[in-house]
Short mmCIF file of C-alpha atoms in Angstrom, two decimals:
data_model
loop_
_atom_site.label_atom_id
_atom_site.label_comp_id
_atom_site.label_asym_id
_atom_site.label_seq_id
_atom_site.Cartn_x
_atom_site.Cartn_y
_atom_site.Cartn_z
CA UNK A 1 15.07 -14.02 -16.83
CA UNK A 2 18.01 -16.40 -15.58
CA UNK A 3 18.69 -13.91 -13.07
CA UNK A 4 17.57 -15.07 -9.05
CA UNK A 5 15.61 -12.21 -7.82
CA UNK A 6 16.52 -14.14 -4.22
CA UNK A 7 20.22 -13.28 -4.64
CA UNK A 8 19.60 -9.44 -4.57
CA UNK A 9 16.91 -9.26 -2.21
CA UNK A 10 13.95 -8.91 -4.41
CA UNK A 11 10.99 -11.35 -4.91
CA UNK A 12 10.32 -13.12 -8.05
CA UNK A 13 6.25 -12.30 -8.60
CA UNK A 14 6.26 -13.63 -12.22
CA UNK A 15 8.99 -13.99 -14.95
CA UNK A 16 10.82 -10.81 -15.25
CA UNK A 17 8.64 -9.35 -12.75
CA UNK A 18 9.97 -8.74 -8.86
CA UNK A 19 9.79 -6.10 -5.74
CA UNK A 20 11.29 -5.59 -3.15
CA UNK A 21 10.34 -4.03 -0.09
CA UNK A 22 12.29 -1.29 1.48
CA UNK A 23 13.35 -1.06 5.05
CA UNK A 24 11.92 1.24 7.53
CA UNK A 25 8.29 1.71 6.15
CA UNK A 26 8.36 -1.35 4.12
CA UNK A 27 6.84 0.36 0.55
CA UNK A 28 7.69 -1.67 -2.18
CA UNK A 29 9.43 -0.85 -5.12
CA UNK A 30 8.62 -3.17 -8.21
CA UNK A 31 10.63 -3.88 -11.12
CA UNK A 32 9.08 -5.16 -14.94
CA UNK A 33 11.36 -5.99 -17.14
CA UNK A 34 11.10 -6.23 -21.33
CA UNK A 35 13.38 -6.71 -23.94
CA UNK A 36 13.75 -3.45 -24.30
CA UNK A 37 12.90 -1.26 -21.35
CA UNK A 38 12.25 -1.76 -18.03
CA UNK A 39 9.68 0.23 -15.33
CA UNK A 40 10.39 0.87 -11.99
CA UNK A 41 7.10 1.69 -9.93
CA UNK A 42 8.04 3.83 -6.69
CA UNK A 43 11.21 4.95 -6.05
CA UNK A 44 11.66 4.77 -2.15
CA UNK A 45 12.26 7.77 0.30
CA UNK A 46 15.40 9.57 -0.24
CA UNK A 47 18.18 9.81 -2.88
CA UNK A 48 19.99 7.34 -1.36
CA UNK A 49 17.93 5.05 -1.48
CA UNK A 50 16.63 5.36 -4.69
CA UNK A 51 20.16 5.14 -6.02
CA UNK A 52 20.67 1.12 -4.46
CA UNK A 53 17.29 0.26 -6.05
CA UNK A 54 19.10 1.79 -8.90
CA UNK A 55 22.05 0.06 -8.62
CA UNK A 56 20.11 -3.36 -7.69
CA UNK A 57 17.97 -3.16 -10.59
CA UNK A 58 20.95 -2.98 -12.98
CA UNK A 59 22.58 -5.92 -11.75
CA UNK A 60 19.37 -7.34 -12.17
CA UNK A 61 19.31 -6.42 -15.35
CA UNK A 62 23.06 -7.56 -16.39
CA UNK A 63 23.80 -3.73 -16.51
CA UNK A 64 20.88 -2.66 -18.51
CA UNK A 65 19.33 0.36 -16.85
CA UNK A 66 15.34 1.40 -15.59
CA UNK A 67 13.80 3.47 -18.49
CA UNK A 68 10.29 4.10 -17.16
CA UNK A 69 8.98 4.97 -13.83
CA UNK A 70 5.59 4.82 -12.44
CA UNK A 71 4.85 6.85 -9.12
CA UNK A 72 2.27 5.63 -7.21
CA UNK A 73 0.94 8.29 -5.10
CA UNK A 74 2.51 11.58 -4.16
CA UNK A 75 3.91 10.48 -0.52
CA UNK A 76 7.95 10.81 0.51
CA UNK A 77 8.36 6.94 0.82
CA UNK A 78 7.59 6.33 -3.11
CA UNK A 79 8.87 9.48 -4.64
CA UNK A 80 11.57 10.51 -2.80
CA UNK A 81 14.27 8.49 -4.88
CA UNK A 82 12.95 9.30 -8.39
CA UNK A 83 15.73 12.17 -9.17
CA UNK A 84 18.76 9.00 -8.70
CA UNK A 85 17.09 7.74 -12.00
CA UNK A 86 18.48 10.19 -14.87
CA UNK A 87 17.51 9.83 -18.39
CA UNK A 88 14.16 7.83 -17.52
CA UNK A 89 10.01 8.97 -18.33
CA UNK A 90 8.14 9.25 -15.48
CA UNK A 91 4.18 8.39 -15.43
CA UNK A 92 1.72 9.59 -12.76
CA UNK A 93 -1.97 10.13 -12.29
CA UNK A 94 -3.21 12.78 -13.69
CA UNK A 95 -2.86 15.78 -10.99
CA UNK A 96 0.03 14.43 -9.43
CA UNK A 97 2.15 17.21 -10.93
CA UNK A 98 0.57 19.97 -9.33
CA UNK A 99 0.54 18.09 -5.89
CA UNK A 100 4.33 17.86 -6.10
CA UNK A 101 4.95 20.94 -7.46
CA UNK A 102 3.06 22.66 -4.89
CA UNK A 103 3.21 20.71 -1.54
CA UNK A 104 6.91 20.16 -2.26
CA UNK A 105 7.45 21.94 1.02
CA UNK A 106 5.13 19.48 2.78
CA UNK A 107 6.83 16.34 1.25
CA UNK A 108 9.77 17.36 2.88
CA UNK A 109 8.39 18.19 6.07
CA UNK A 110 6.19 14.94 5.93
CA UNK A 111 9.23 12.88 5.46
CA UNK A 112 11.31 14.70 8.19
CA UNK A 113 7.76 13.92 11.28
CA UNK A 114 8.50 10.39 9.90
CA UNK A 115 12.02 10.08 10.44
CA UNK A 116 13.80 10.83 7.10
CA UNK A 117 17.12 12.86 8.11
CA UNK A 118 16.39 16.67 7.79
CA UNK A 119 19.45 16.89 4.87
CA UNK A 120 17.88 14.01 3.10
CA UNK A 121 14.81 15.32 2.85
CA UNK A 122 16.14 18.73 1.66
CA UNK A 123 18.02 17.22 -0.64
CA UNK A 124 15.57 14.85 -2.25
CA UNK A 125 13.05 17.68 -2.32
CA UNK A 126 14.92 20.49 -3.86
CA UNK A 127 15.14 17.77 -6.88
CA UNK A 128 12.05 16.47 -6.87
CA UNK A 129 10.76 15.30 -10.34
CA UNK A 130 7.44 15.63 -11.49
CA UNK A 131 5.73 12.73 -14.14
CA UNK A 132 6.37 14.04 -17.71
CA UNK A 133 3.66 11.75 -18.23
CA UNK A 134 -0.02 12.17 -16.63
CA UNK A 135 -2.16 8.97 -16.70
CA UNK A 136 -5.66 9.70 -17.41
CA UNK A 137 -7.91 6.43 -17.54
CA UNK A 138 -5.10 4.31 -19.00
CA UNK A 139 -1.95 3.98 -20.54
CA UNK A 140 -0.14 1.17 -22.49
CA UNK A 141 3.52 1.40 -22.31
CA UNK A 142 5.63 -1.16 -24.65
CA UNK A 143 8.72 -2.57 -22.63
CA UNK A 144 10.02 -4.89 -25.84
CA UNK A 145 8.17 -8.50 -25.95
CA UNK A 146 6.07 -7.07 -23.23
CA UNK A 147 2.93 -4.73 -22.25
CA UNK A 148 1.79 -3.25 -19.09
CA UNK A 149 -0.95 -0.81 -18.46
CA UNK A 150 -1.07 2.07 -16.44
CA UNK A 151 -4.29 2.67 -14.67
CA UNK A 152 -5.52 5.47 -13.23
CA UNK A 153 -7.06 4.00 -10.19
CA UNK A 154 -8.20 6.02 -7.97
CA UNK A 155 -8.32 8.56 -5.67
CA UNK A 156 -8.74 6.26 -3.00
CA UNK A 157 -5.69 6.37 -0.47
CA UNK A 158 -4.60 9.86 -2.35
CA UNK A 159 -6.17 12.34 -4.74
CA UNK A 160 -3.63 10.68 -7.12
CA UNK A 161 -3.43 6.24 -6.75
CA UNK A 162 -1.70 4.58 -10.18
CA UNK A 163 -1.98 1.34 -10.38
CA UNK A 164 0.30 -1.18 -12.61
CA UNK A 165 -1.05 -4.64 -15.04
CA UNK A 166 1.49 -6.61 -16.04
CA UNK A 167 -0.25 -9.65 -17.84
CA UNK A 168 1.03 -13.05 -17.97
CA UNK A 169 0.54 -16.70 -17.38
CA UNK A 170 -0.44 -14.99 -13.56
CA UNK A 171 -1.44 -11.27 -13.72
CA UNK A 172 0.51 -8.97 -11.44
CA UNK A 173 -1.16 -6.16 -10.24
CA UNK A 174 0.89 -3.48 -8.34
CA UNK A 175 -1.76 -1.81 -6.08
CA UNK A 176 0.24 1.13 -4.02
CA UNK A 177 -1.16 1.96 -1.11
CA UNK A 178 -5.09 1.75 -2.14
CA UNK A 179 -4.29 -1.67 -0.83
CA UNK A 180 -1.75 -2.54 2.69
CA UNK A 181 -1.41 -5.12 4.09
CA UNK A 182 1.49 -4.94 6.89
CA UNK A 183 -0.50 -2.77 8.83
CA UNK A 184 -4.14 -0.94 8.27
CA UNK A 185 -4.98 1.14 5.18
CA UNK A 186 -3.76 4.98 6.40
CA UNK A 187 -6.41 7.86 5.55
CA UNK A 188 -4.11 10.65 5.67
CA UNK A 189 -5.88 14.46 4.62
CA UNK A 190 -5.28 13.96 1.31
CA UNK A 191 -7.12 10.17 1.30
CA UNK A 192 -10.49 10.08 -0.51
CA UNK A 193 -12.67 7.79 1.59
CA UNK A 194 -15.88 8.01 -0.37
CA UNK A 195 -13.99 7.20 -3.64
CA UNK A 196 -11.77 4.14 -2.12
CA UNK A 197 -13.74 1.35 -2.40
CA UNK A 198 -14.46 1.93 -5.70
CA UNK A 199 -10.95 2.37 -6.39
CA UNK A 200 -10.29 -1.50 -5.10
CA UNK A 201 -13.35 -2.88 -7.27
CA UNK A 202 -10.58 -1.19 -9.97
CA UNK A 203 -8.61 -3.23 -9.20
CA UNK A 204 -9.97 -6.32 -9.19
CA UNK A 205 -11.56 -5.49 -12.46
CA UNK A 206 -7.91 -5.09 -13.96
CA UNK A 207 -6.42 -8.57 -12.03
CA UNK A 208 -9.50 -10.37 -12.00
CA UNK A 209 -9.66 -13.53 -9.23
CA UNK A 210 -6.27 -15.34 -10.14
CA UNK A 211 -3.97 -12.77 -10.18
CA UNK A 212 -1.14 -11.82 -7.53
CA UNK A 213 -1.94 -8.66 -5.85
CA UNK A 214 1.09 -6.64 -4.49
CA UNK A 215 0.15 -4.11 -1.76
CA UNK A 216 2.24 -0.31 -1.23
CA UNK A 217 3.01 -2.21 2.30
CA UNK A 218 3.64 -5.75 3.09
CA UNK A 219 3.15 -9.36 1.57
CA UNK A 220 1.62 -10.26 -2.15
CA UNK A 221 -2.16 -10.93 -1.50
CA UNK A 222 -4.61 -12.37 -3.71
CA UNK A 223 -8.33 -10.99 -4.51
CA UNK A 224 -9.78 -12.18 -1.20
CA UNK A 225 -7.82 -9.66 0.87
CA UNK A 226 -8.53 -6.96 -1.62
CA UNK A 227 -12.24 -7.67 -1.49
CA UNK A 228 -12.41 -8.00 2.16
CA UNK A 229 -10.34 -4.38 2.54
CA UNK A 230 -12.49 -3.13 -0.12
CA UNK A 231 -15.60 -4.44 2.16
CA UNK A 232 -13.69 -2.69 5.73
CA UNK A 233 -13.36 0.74 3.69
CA UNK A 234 -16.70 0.81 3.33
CA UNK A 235 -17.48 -0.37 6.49
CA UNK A 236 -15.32 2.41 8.00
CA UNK A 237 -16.08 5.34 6.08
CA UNK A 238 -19.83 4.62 5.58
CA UNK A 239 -19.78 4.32 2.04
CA UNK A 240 -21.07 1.72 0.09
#
C-alpha cells in the first residue's frame, strides 16, 4: 500500500498490514488489507470508538470499507465497537457466541467497573453482535491476492482466544491477550491457566522464530518474549 500508516496513527507491521493501539487500555485493533477485502481484528470498547477505527480504516483504505472482523476474546475493550461495522462477517472462537449472548449483562457491567460511561456501555451492549462465524481449529479467509488464517488458539487468557496469521516476507501474528506486554498477562475468572501455556506454544507454532508478534496490550514482540511469558505462565500457575 502507498498509504503511510504513520499519518493516521497506525503502525505499519508489514505491507498492508498495521494496528493501532487504542487509548485508555491500550488493546490494539489490527487492520489486513487484500485486494479485495479487508479484516479488522478487535473492535475497541464502545460504539464510538469503533466507529473512528471505522472511519480511520477507510481512509486507509482510499474509501474502501472493513469486510471481515475477527474478535479476539469476549472482553468490552475488543468487542465493544463491532456493531459501528454494518454489512461485515464476523469470526470468533468457537463458544464465543454463547459467552456474549449470555454474559451480555456482565460485558456491560465489566466495562462500566473499568471506566466505560454507563450510556456507552448500554448502548454498545444492547447491540452487541455475535460471530456469524465460529472458528474451530482453523479457518482460511481469502482477502483478494492475500490469505490469513484464523486459529483457534486457545483458551488461555479466555475460554475463547483467536488468534490471526497473516504470512509474508515477515509473518504477523496477532496474539490478543494470550500474550501482553504493557503490563502483566491478566487471569480474570474466565482465564484458563492450565491451558495457557499451551496456547502460546500455538502460537509460536503458527509464527515460528522470525515473525512479528503483536500482543492484545502494548509493543510488537518477537518469539523471545512469547517464550519467556509462555515459561512465567507456567511458572505461575504450576503447570508445565
Amino acid at each position: 500500500m502507498d498509504v503511510c500508516w504513520e499519518d493516521f496513527g497506525w503502525e505499519r507491521l508489514a505491507d498492508g498490514v498495521g494496528r493501532r493501539r487504542l487509548p485508555v487500555w491500550d488493546a490494539t485493533t489490527a487492520l489486513v488489507v487484500g485486494e479485495d477485502g479487508a479484516l479488522l481484528y478487535d473492535t475497541g470498547a464502545t460504539l464510538r470508538e469503533g466507529a473512528g477505527i471505522r472511519a480511520q480504516a477507510q481512509a486507509l483504505m482510499g474509501g474502501r470499507r472493513v469486510t471481515h472482523i475477527a474478535l479476539s476474546h469476549p472482553h468490552f475493550d475488543h468487542v465493544l465497537g463491532t456493531a459501528a461495522f454494518s454489512g461485515t462477517e464476523v469470526y470468533g472462537a468457537v463458544g464465543i457466541d454463547t459467552v456474549l449472548t449470555r454474559d451480555r449483562d456482565g460485558l456491560r457491567d465489566d466495562a462500566v467497573r473499568h471506566g466505560v460511561a454507563e450510556a456507552d456501555a448500554v448502548e454498545a451492549a444492547d447491540v452487541l453482535v455475535v460471530p456469524h462465524h465460529l472458528v474451530c481449529g482453523e479457518w482460511t479467509l481469502e482477502l483478494g491476492g492475500r490469505q490469513v488464517l484464523l486459529a483457534d488458539a486457545g483458551p488461555g487468557h479466555s475460554g475463547h482466544d483467536l488468534a490471526v496469521l497473516v504470512p509474508g516476507s515477515r509473518d504477523v501474528v496477532l496474539c490478543g491477550d494470550l500474550v501482553e506486554e504493557s503490563g502483566d498477562p491478566q487471569a480474570g475468572p474466565d482465564a484458563v491457566p492450565s491451558r495457557w501455556p499451551a496456547a502460546l506454544d500455538r502460537l509460536l507454532e503458527l509464527g515460528g522464530e522470525a515473525a512479528v508478534y503483536v500482543p492484545g496490550h502494548g509493543a510488537v514482540v518477537g518469539a523471545g518474549f512469547v517464550r519467556a511469558q509462555r515459561d512465567e505462565l507456567a511458572r505461575r500457575f504450576g503447570v508445565s
